[in-house]
JSON list of C-alpha atoms in Angstrom, two decimals:
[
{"chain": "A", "resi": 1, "resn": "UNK", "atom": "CA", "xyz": [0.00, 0.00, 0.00]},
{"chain": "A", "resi": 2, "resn": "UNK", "atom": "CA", "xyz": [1.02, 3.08, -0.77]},
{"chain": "A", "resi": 3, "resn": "UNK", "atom": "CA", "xyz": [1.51, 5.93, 1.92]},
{"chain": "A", "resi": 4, "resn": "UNK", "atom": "CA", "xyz": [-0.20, 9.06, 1.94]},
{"chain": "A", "resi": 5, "resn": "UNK", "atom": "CA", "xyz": [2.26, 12.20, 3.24]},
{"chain": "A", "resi": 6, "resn": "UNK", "atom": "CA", "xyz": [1.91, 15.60, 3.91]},
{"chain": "A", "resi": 7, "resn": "UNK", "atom": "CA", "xyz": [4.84, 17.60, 3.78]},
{"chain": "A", "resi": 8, "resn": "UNK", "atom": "CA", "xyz": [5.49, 21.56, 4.61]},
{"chain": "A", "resi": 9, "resn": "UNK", "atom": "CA", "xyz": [6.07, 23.41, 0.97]},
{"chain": "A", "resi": 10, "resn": "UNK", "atom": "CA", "xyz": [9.49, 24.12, 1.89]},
{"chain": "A", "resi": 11, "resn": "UNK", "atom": "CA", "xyz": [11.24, 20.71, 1.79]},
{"chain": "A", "resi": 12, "resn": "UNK", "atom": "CA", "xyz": [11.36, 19.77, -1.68]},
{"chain": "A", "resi": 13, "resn": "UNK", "atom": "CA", "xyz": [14.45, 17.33, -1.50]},
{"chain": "A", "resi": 14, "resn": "UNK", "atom": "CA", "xyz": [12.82, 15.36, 1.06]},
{"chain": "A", "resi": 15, "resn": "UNK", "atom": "CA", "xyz": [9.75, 15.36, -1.39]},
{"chain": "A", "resi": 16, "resn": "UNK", "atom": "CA", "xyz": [11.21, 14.33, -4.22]},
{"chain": "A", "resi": 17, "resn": "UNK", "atom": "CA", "xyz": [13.47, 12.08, -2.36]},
{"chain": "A", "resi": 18, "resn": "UNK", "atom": "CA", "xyz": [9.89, 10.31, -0.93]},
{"chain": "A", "resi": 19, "resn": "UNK", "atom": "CA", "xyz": [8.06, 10.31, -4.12]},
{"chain": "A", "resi": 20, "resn": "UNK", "atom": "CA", "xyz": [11.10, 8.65, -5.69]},
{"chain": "A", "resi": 21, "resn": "UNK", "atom": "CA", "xyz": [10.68, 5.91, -2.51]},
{"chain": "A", "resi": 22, "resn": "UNK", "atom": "CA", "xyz": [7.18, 5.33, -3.74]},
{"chain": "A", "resi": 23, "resn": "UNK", "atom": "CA", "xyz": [5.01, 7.49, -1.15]},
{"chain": "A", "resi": 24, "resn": "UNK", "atom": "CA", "xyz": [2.33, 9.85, -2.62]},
{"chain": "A", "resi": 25, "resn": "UNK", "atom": "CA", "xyz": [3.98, 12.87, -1.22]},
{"chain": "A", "resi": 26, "resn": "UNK", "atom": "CA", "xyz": [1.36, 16.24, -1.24]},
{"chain": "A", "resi": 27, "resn": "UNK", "atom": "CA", "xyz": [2.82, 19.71, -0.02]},
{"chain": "A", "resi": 28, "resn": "UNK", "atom": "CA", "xyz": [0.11, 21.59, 2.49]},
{"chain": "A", "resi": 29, "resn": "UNK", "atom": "CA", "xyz": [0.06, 24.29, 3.68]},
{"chain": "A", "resi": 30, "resn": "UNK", "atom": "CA", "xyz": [0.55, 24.07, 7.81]},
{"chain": "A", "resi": 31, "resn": "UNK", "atom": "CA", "xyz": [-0.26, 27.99, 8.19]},
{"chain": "A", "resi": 32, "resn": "UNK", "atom": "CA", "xyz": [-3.80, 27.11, 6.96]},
{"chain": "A", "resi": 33, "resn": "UNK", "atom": "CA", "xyz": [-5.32, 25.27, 10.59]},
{"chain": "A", "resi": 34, "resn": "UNK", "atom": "CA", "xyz": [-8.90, 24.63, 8.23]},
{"chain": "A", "resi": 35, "resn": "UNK", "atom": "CA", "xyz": [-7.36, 23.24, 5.65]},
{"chain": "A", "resi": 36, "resn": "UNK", "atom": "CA", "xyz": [-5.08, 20.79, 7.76]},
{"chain": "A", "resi": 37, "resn": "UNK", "atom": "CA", "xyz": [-8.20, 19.59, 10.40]},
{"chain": "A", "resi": 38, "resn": "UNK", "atom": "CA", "xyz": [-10.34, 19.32, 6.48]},
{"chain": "A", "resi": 39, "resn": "UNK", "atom": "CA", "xyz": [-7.33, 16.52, 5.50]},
{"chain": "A", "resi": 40, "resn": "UNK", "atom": "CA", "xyz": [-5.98, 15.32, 8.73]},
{"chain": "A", "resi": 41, "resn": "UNK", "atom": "CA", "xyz": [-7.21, 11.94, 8.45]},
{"chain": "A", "resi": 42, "resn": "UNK", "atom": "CA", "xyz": [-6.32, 11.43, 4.80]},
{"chain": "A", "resi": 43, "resn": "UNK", "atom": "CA", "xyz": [-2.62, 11.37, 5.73]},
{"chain": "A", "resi": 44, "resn": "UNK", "atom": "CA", "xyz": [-0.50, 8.45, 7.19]},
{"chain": "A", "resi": 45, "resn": "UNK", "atom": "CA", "xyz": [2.37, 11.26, 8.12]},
{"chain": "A", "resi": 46, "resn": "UNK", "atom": "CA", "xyz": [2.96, 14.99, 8.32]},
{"chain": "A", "resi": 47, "resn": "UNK", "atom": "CA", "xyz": [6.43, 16.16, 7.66]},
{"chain": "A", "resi": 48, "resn": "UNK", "atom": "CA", "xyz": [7.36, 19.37, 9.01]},
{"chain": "A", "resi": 49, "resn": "UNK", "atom": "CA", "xyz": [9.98, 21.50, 10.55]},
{"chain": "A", "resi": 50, "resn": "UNK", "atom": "CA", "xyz": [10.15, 23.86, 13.26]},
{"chain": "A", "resi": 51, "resn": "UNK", "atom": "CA", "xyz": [6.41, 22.73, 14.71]},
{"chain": "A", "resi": 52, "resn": "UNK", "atom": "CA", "xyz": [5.56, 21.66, 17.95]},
{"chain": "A", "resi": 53, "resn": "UNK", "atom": "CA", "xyz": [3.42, 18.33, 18.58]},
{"chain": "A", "resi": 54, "resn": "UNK", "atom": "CA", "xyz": [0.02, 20.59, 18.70]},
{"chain": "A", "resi": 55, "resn": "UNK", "atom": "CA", "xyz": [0.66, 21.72, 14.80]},
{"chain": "A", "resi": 56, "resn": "UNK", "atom": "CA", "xyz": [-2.51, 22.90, 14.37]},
{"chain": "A", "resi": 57, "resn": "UNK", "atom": "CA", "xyz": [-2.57, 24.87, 17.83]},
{"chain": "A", "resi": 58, "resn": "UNK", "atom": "CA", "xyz": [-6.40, 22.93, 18.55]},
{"chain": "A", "resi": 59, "resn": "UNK", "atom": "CA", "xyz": [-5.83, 20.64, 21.59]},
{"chain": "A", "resi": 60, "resn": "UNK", "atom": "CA", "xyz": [-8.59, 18.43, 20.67]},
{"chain": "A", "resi": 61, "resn": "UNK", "atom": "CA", "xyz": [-7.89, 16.99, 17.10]},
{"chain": "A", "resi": 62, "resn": "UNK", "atom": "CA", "xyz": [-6.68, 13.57, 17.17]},
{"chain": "A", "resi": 63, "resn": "UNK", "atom": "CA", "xyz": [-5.16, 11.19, 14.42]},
{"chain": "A", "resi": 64, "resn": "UNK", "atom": "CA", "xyz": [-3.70, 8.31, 14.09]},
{"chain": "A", "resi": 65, "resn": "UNK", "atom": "CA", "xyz": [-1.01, 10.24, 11.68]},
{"chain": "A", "resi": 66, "resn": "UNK", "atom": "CA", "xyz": [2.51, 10.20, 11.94]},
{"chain": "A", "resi": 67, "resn": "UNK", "atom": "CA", "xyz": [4.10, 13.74, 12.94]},
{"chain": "A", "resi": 68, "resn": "UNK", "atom": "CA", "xyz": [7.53, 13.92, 11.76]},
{"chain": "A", "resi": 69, "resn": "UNK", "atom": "CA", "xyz": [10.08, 17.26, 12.52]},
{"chain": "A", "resi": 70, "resn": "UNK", "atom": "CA", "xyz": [12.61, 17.22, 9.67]},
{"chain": "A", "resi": 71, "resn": "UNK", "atom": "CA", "xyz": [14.57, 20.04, 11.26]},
{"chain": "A", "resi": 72, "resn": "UNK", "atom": "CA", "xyz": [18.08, 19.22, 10.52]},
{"chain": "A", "resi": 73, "resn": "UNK", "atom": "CA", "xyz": [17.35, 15.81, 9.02]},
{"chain": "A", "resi": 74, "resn": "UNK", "atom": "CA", "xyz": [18.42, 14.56, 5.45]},
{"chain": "A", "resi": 75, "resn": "UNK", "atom": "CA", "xyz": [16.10, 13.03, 3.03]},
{"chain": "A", "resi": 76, "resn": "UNK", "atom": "CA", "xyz": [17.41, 9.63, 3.81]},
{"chain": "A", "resi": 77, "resn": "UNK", "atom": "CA", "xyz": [16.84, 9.94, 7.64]},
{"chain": "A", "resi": 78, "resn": "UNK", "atom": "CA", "xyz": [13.17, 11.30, 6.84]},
{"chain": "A", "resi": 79, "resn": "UNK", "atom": "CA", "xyz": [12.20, 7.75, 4.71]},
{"chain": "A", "resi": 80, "resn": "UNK", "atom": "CA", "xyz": [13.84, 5.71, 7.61]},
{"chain": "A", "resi": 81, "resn": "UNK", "atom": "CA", "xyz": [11.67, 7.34, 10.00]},
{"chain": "A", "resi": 82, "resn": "UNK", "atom": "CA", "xyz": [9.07, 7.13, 8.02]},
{"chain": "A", "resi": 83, "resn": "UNK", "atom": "CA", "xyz": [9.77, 2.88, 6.80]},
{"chain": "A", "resi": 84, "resn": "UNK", "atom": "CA", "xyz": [10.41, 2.45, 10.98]},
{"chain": "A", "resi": 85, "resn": "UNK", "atom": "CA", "xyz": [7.16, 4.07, 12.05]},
{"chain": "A", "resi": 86, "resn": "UNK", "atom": "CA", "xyz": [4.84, 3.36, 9.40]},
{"chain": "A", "resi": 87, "resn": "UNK", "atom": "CA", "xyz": [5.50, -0.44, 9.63]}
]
């Protein structure tokens, strides 16, 4: 099956890098909270950077979604992340 991931606009290596790996990568835009609570359960991982836990600054969504801070981390490390938690 292939995985569904969100990932913040601004890491295009790590997108291209995961759409090479097979994943059905989709940029969205974090800044837009409606947008993100519309799709949240569409999405087997976010990929972000710089975000805390509570992305979407509501306390009460909840998803079974992966939430993954690529601050400082390579493509590589990303899909290993990703291949160890999505298993």
């Amino acid at each position: 099956m292939k995985h569904r991931i969100a990932i913040e606009d601004n890491l295009r290596p790590i997108e291209e890098f995961l759409s090479e790996k097979g994943y059905e990568v989709e940029n969205i835009d974090f800044a837009d909270a409606e947008e993100i609570t519309s799709l949240i359960d569409e999405f087997d991982a976010f990929v972000v950077t710089g975000l805390d836990s509570n992305m979407l600054g509501i306390d009460d969504v909840e998803t079974d979604a992966i939430i993954i801070d690529a601050a400082g981390m390579s493509p590589e490390q990303v899909y290993d992340e990703l291949e160890s938690r999505l298993e």
